[in-house]
PDB file of C-alpha atoms in Angstrom:
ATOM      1  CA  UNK A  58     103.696 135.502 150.457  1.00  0.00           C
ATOM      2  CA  UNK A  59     106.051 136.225 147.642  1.00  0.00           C
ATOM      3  CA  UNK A  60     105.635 134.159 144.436  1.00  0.00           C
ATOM      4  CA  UNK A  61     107.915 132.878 142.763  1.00  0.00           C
ATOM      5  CA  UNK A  62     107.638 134.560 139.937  1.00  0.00           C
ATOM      6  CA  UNK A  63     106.802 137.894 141.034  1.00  0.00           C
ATOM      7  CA  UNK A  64     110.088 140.117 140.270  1.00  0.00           C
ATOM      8  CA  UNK A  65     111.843 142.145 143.494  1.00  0.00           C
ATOM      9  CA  UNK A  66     110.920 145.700 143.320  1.00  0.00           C
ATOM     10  CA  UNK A  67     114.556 147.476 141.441  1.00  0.00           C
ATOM     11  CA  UNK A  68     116.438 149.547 143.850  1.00  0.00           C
ATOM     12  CA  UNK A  69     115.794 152.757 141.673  1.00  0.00           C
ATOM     13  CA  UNK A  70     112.430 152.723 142.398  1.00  0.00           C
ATOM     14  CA  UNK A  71     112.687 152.406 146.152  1.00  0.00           C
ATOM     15  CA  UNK A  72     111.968 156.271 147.549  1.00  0.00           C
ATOM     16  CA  UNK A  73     109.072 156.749 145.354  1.00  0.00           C
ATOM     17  CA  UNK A  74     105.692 155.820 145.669  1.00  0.00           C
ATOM     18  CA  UNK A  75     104.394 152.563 145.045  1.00  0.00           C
ATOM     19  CA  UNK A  76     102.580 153.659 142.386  1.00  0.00           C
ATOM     20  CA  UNK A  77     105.289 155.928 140.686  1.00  0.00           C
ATOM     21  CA  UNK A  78     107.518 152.520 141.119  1.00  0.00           C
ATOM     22  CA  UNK A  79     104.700 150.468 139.314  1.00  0.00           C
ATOM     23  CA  UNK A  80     104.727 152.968 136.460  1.00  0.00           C
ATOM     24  CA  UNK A  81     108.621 154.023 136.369  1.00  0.00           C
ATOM     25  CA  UNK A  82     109.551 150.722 136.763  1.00  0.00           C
ATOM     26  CA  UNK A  83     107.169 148.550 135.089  1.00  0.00           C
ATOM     27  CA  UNK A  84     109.009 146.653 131.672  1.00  0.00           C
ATOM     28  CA  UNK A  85     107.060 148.639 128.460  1.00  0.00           C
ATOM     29  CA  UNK A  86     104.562 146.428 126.926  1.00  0.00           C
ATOM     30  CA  UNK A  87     106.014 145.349 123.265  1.00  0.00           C
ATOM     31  CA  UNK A  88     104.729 142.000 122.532  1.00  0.00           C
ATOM     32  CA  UNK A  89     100.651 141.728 121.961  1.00  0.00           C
ATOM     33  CA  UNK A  90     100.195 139.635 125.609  1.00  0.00           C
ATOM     34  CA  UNK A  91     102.777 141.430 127.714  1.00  0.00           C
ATOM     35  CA  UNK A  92     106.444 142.372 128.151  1.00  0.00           C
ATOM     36  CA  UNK A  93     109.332 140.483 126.826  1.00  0.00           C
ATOM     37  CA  UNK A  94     111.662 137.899 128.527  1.00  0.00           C
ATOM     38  CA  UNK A  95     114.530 140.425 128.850  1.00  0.00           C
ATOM     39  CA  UNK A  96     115.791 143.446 130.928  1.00  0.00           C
ATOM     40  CA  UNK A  97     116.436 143.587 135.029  1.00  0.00           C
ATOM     41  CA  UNK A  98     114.433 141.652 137.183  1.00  0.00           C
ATOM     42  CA  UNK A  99     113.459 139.093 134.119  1.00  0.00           C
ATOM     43  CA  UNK A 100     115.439 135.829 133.178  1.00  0.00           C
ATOM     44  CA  UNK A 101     116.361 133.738 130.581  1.00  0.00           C
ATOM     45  CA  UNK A 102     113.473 130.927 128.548  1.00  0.00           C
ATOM     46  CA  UNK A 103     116.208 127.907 129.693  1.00  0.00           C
ATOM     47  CA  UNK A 104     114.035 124.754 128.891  1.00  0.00           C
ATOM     48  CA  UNK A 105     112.230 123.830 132.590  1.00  0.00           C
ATOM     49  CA  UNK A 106     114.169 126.136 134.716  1.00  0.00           C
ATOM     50  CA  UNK A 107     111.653 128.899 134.633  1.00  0.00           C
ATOM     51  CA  UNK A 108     110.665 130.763 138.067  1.00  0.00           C
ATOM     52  CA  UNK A 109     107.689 128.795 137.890  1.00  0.00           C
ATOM     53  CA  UNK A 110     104.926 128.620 140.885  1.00  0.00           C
ATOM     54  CA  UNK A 111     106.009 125.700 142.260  1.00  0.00           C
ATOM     55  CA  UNK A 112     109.623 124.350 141.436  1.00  0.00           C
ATOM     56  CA  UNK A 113     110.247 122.401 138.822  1.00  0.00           C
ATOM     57  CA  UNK A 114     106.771 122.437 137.759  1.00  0.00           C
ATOM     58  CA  UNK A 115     104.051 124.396 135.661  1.00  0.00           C
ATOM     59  CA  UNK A 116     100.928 125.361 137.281  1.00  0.00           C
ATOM     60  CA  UNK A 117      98.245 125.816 134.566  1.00  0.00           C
ATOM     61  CA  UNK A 118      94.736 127.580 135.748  1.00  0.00           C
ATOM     62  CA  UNK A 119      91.335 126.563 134.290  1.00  0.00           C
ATOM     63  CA  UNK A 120      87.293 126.948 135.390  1.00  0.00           C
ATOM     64  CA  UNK A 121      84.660 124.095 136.021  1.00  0.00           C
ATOM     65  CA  UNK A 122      83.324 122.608 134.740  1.00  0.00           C
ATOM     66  CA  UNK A 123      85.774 122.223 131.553  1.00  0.00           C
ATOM     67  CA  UNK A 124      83.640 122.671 128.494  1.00  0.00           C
ATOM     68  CA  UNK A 125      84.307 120.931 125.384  1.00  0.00           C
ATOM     69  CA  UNK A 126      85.278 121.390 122.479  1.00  0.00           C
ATOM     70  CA  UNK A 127      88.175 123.342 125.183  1.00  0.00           C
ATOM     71  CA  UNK A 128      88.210 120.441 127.187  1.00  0.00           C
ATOM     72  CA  UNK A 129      87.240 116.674 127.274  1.00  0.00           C
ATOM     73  CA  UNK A 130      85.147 114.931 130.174  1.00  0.00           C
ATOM     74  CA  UNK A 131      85.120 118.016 131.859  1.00  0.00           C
ATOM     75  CA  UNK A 132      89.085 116.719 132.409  1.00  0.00           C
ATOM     76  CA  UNK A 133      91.714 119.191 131.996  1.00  0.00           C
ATOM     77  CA  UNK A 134      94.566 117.508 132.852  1.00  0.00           C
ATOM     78  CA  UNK A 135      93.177 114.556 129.948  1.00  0.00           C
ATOM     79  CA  UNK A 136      95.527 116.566 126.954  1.00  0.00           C
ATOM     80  CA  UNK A 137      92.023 116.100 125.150  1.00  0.00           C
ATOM     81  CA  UNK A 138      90.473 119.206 123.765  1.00  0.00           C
ATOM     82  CA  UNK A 139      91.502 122.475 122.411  1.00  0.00           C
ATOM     83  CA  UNK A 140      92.764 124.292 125.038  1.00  0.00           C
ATOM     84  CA  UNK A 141      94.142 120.726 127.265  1.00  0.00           C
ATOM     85  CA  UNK A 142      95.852 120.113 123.926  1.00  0.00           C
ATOM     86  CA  UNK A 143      97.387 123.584 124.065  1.00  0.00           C
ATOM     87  CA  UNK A 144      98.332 124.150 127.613  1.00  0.00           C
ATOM     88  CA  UNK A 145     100.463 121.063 127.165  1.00  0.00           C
ATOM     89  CA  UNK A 146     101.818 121.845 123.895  1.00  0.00           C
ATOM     90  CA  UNK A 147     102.880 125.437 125.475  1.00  0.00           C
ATOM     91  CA  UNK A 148     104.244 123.193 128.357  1.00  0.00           C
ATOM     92  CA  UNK A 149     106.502 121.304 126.297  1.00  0.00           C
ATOM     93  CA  UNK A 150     107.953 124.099 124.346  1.00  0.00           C
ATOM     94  CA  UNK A 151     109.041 125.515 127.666  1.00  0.00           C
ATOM     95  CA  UNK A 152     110.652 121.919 128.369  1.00  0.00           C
ATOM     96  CA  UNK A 153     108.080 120.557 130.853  1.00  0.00           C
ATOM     97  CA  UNK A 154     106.546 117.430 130.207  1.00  0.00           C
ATOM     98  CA  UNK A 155     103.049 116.067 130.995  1.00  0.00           C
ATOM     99  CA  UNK A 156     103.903 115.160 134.213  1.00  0.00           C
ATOM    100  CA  UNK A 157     105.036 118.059 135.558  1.00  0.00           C
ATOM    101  CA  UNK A 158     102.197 120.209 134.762  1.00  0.00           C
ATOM    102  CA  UNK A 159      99.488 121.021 137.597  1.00  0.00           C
ATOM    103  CA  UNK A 160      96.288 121.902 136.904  1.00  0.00           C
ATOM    104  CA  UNK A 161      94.265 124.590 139.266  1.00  0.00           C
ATOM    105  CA  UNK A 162      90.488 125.305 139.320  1.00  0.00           C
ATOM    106  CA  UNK A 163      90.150 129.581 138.600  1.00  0.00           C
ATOM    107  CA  UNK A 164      86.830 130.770 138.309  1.00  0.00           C
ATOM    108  CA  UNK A 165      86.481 132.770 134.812  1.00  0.00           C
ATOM    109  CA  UNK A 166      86.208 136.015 136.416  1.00  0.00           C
ATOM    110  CA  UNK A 167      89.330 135.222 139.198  1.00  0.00           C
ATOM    111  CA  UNK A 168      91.826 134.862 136.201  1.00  0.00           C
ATOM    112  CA  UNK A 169      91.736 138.111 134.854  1.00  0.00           C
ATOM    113  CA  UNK A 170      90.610 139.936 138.613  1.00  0.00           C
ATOM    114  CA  UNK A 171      93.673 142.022 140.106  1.00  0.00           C
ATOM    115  CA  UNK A 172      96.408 140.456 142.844  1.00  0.00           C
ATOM    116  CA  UNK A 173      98.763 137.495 142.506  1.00  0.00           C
ATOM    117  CA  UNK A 174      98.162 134.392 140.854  1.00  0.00           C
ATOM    118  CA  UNK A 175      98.819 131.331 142.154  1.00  0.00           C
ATOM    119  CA  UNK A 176      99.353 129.433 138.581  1.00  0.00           C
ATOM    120  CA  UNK A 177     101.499 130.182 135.721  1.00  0.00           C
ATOM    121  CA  UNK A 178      99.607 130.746 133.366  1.00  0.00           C
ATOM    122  CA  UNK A 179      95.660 130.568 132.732  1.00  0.00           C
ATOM    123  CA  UNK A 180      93.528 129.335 129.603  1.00  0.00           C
ATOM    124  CA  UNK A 181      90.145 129.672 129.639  1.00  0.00           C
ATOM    125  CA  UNK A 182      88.859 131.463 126.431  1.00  0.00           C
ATOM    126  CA  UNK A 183      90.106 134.745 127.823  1.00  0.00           C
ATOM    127  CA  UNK A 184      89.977 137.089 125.473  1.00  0.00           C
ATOM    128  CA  UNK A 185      93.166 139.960 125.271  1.00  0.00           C
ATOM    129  CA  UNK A 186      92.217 143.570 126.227  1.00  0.00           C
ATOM    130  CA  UNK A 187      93.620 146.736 127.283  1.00  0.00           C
ATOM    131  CA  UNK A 188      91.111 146.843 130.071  1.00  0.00           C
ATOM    132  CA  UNK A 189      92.296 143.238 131.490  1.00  0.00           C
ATOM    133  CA  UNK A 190      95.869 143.901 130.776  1.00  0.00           C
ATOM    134  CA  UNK A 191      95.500 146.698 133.615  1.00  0.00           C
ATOM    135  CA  UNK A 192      95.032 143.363 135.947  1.00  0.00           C
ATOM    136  CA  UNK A 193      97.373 141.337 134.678  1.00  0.00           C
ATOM    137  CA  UNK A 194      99.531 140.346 131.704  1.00  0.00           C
ATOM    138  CA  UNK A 195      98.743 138.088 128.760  1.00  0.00           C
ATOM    139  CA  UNK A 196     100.887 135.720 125.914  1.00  0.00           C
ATOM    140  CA  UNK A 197     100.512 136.386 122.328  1.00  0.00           C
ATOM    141  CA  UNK A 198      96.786 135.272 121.358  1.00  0.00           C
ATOM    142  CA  UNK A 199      96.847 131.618 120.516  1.00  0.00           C
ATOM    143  CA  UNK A 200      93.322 131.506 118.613  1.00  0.00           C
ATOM    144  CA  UNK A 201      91.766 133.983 116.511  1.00  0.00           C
ATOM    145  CA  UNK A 202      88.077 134.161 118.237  1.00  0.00           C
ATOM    146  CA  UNK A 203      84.611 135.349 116.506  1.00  0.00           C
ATOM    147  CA  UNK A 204      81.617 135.605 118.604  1.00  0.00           C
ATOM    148  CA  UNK A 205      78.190 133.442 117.703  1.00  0.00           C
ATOM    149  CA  UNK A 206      74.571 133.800 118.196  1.00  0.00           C
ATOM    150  CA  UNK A 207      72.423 130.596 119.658  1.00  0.00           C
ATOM    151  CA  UNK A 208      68.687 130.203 119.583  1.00  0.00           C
ATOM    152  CA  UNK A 209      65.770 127.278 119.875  1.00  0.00           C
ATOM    153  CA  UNK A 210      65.510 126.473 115.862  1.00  0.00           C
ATOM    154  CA  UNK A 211      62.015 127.523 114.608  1.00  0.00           C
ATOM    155  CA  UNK A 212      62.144 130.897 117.010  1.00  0.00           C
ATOM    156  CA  UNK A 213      61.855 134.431 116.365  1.00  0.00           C
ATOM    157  CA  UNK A 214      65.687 135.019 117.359  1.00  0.00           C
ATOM    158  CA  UNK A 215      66.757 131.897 114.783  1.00  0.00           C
ATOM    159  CA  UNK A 216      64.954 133.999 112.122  1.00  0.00           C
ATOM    160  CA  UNK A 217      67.088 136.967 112.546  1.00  0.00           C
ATOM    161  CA  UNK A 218      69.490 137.749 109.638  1.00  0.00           C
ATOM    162  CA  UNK A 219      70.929 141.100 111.220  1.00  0.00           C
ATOM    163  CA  UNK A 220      72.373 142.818 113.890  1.00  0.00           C
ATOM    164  CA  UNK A 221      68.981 145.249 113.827  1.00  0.00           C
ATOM    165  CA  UNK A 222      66.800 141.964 114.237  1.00  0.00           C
ATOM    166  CA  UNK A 223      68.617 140.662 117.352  1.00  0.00           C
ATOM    167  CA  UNK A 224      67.722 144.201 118.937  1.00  0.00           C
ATOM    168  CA  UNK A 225      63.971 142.975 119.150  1.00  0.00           C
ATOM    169  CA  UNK A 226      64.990 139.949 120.923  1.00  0.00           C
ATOM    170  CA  UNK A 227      65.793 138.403 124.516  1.00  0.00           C
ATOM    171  CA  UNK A 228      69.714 137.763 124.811  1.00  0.00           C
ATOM    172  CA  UNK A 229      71.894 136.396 127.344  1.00  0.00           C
ATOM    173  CA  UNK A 230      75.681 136.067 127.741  1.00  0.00           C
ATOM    174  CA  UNK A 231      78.152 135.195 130.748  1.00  0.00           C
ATOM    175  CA  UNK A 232      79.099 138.048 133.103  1.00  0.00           C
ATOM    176  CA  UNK A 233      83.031 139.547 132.705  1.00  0.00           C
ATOM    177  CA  UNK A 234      82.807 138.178 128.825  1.00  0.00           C
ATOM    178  CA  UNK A 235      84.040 139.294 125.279  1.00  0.00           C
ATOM    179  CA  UNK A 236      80.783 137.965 124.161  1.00  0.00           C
ATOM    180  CA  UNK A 237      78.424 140.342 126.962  1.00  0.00           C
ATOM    181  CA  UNK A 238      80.856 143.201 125.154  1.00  0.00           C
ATOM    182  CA  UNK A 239      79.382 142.125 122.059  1.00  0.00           C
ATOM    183  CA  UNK A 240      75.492 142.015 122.856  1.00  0.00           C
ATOM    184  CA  UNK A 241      76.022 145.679 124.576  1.00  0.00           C
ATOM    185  CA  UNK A 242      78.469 147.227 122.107  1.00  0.00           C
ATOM    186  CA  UNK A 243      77.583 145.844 119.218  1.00  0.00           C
ATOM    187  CA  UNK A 244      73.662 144.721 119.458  1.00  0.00           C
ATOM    188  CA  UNK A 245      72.936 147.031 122.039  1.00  0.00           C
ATOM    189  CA  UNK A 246      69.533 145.394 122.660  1.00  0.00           C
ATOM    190  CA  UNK A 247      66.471 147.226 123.500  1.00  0.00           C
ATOM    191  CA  UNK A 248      66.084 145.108 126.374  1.00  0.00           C
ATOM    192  CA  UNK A 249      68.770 144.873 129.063  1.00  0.00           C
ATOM    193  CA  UNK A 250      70.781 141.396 128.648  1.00  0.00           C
ATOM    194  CA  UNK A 251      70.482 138.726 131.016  1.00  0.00           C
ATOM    195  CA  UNK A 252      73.683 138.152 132.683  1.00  0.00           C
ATOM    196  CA  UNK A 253      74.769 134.676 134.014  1.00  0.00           C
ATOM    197  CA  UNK A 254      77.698 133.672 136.010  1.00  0.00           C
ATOM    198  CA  UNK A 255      78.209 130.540 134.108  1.00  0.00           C
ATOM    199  CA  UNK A 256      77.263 129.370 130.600  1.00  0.00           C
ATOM    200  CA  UNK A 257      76.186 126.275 131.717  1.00  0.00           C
ATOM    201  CA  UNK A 258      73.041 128.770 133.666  1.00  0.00           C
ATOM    202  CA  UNK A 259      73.145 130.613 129.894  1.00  0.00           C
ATOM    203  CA  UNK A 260      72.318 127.509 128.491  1.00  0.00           C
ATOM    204  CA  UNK A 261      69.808 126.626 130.856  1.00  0.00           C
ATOM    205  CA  UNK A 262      67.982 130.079 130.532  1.00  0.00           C
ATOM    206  CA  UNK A 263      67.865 128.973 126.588  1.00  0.00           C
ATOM    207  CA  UNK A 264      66.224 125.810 127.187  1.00  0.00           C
ATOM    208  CA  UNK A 265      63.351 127.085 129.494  1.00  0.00           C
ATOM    209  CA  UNK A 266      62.619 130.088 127.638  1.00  0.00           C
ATOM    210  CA  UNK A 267      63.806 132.994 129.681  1.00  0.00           C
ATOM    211  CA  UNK A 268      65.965 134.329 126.877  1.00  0.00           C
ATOM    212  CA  UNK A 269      65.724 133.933 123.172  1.00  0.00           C
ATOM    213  CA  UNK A 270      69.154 133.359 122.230  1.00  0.00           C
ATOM    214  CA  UNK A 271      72.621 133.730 123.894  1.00  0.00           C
ATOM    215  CA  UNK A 272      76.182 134.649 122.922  1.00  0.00           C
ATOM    216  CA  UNK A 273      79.169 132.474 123.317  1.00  0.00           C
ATOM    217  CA  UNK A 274      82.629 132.594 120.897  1.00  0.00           C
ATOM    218  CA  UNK A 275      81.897 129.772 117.580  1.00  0.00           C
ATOM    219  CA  UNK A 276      83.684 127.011 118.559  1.00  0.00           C
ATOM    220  CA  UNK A 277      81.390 126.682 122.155  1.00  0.00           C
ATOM    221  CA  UNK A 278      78.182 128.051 119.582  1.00  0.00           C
ATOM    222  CA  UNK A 279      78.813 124.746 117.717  1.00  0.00           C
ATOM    223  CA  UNK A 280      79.388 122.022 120.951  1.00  0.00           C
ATOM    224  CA  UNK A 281      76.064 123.648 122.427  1.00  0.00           C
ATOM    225  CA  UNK A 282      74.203 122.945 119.468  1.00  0.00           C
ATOM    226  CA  UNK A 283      75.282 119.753 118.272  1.00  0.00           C
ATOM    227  CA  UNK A 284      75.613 118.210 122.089  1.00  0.00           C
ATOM    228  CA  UNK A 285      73.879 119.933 124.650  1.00  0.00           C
ATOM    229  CA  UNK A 286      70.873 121.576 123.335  1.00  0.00           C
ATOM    230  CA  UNK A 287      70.002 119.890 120.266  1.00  0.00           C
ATOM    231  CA  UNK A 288      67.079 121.610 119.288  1.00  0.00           C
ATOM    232  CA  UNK A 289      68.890 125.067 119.043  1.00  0.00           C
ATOM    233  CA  UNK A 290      71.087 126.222 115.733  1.00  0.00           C
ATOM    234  CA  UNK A 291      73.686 128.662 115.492  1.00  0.00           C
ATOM    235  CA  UNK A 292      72.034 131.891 114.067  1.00  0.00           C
ATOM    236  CA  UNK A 293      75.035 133.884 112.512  1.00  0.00           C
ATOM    237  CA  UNK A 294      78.621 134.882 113.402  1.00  0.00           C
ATOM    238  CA  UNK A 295      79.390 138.913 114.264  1.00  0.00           C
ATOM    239  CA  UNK A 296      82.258 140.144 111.586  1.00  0.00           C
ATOM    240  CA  UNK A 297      86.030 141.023 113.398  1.00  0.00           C
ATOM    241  CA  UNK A 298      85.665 144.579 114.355  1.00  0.00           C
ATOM    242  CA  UNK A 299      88.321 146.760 115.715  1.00  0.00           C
ATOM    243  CA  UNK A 300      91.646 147.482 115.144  1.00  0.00           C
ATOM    244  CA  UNK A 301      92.859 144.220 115.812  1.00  0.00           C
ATOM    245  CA  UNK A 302      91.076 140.600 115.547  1.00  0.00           C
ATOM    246  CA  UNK A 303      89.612 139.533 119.193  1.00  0.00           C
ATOM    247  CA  UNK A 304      92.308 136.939 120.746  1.00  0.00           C
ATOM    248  CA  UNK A 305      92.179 134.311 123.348  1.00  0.00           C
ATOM    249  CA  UNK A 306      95.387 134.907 125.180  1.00  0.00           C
ATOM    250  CA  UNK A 307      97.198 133.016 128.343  1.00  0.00           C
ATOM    251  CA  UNK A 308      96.570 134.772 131.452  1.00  0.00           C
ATOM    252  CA  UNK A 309      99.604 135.624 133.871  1.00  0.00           C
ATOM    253  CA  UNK A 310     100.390 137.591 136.471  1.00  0.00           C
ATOM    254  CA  UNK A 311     100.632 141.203 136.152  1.00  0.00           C
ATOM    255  CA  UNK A 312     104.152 141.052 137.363  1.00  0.00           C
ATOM    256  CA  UNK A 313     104.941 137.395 135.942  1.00  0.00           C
ATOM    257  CA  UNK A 314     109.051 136.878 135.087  1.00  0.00           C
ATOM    258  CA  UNK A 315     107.880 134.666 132.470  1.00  0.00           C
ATOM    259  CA  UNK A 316     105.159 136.656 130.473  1.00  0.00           C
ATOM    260  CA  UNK A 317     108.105 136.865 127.646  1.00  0.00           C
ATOM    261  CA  UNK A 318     108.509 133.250 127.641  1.00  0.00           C
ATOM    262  CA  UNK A 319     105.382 132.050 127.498  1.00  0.00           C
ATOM    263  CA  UNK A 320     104.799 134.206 124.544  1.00  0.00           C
ATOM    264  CA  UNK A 321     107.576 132.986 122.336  1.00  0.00           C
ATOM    265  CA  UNK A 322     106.152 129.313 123.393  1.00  0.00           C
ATOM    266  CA  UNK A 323     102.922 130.465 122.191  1.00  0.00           C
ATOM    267  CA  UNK A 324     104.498 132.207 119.089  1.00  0.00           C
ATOM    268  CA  UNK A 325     106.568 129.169 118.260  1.00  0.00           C
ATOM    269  CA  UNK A 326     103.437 126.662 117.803  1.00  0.00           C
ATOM    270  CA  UNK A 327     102.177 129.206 115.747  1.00  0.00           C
ATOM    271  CA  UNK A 328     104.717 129.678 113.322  1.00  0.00           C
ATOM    272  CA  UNK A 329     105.475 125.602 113.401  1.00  0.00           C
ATOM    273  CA  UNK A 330     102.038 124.808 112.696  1.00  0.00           C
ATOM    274  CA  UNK A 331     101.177 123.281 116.068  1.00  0.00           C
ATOM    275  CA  UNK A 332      97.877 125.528 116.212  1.00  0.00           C
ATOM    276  CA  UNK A 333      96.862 125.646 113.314  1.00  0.00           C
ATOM    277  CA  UNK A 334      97.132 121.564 113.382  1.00  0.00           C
ATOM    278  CA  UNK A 335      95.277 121.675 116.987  1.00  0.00           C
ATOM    279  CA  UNK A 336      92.782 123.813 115.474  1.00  0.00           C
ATOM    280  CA  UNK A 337      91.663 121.738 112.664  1.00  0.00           C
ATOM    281  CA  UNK A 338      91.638 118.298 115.222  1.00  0.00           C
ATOM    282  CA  UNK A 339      89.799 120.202 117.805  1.00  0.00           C
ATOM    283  CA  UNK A 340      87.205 122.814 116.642  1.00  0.00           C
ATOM    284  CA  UNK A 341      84.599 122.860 114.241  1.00  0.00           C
ATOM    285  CA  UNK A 342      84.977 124.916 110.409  1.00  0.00           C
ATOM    286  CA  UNK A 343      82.783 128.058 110.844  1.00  0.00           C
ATOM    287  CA  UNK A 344      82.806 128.927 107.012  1.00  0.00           C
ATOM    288  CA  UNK A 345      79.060 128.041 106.464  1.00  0.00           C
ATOM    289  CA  UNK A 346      78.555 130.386 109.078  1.00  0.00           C
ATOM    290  CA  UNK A 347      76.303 133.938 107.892  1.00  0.00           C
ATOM    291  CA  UNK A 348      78.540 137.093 109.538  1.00  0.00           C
ATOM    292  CA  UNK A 349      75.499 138.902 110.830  1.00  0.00           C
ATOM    293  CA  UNK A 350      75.846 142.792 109.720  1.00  0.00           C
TER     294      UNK A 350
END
């Protein structure tokens, strides 16, 4: 079935292929998440009359359980947490209120997978790519993201002080992630990374030994240490590397009519001050952090 926000094929396109009419036909990709709110087939931002999912209201995807500091209570729909707190700010800059915002359990992986969506948008610490951006479209990044090192305090992995030292070491990090990117491109271990579906099995791996330290972006680095494995520090911080700074981004469909509005929510809080302000409430200063070289 059709969604609703899935844009009819344009006329030119119809005698070619369906892959000549993806490519001929496709909007060109201008803003950092994904084409712009303009052109044929797209529509105007008009506050809460956006060719949303379901009419009249926004359908916002998210995995469980919710971790904080993203989430509160494992509760999505709470407003509580980084990424509750932002889904709902984006909501209301697009002129829909608390209550008419939907929340939808997506597996990690599922958001950023290829086919239609059946939210609006997704956030779930997804980071922007050009590989994922083959699947589906993204917003404008709405936190800047650096990725962290976590190991038992007192081990050989919390002793480490460079990117050479973690090479000698056990590491883990969730499967499809920015932060599994990191231990292979950037580590690149002399032992094969374990690979878990879930950081909550990451975590678990930690506790009982079967790796020596795992990867996750700061903010989590900081919530697993302080509430969920106590006896574990955060090691070091890897420095921005690239062209650009790694993003988390709002995931939409590839074809979504309302990629272009979402971003100029998203780029709206930003130059307002509504991140930055949800920032500071809801995740922890990294600056005492060592950037691990």
């Amino acid at each position: 079935m059709r969604l609703a926000n899935r844009p009819l094929r344009l006329a030119a396109c119809a005698t070619v292929t369906l892959l000549a009419a993806a490519v001929g036909c496709a909007p060109q990709d201008e803003s950092p998440g994904g084409p712009r709110a303009t052109g044929a087939g797209e529509q105007s931002c008009d506050r809460g009359k956006l060719a949303t999912v379901a009419d009249g209201r926004l359908t916002v995807g998210t995995d469980r359980p919710a971790y904080a500091p993203w989430f509160h209570d494992d509760d999505p729909a709470g407003g509580k947490g980084f990424e509750s707190a932002v889904a709902y700010a984006v909501a209301r800059q697009l002129g829909y209120d608390k209550g008419a915002v939907r929340w939808q359990t997506v597996p990690f992986n599922n958001a950023f997978a290829p086919g239609e969506k059946k939210f609006d948008f997704d956030i779930n610490q997804i980071s922007i790519s050009a590989t994922r951006k083959r699947a589906v479209a993204f917003s404008s990044g709405y936190y800047d993201v650096r990725q962290a090192v976590v190991a038992l305090k007192g081990s050989r992995a919390a002793q480490a002080k460079s990117i050479a030292d973690l090479r000698k070491v056990k590491l883990g990090a969730q499967v499809g992630s920015t932060s599994l990117d990191v231990v292979n491109d950037t580590v690149r271990p002399a032992r094969p990374p374990a690979v878990f579906q879930k950081n909550d099995f990451a975590k678990s791996a930690l506790k009982n030994g079967q790796v020596d330290a795992i990867l996750t972006d700061l903010p989590t680095a900081f919530y697993i240490t302080s509430a969920e494995v106590k006896d574990a520090e955060v090691v070091g911080q890897f420095a921005a590397t690239g062209a650009a700074e790694e993003q988390f981004g709002l995931v939409l469909d590839k074809e979504s009519r309302i990629t272009g509005c979402v971003t100029a929510a998203v780029d709206a809080l930003r130059k307002n001050g509504t991140l930055a302000a949800l920032e500071k409430k809801w995740l922890t200063d990294a600056v005492s952090v060592p950037v691990l070289k």
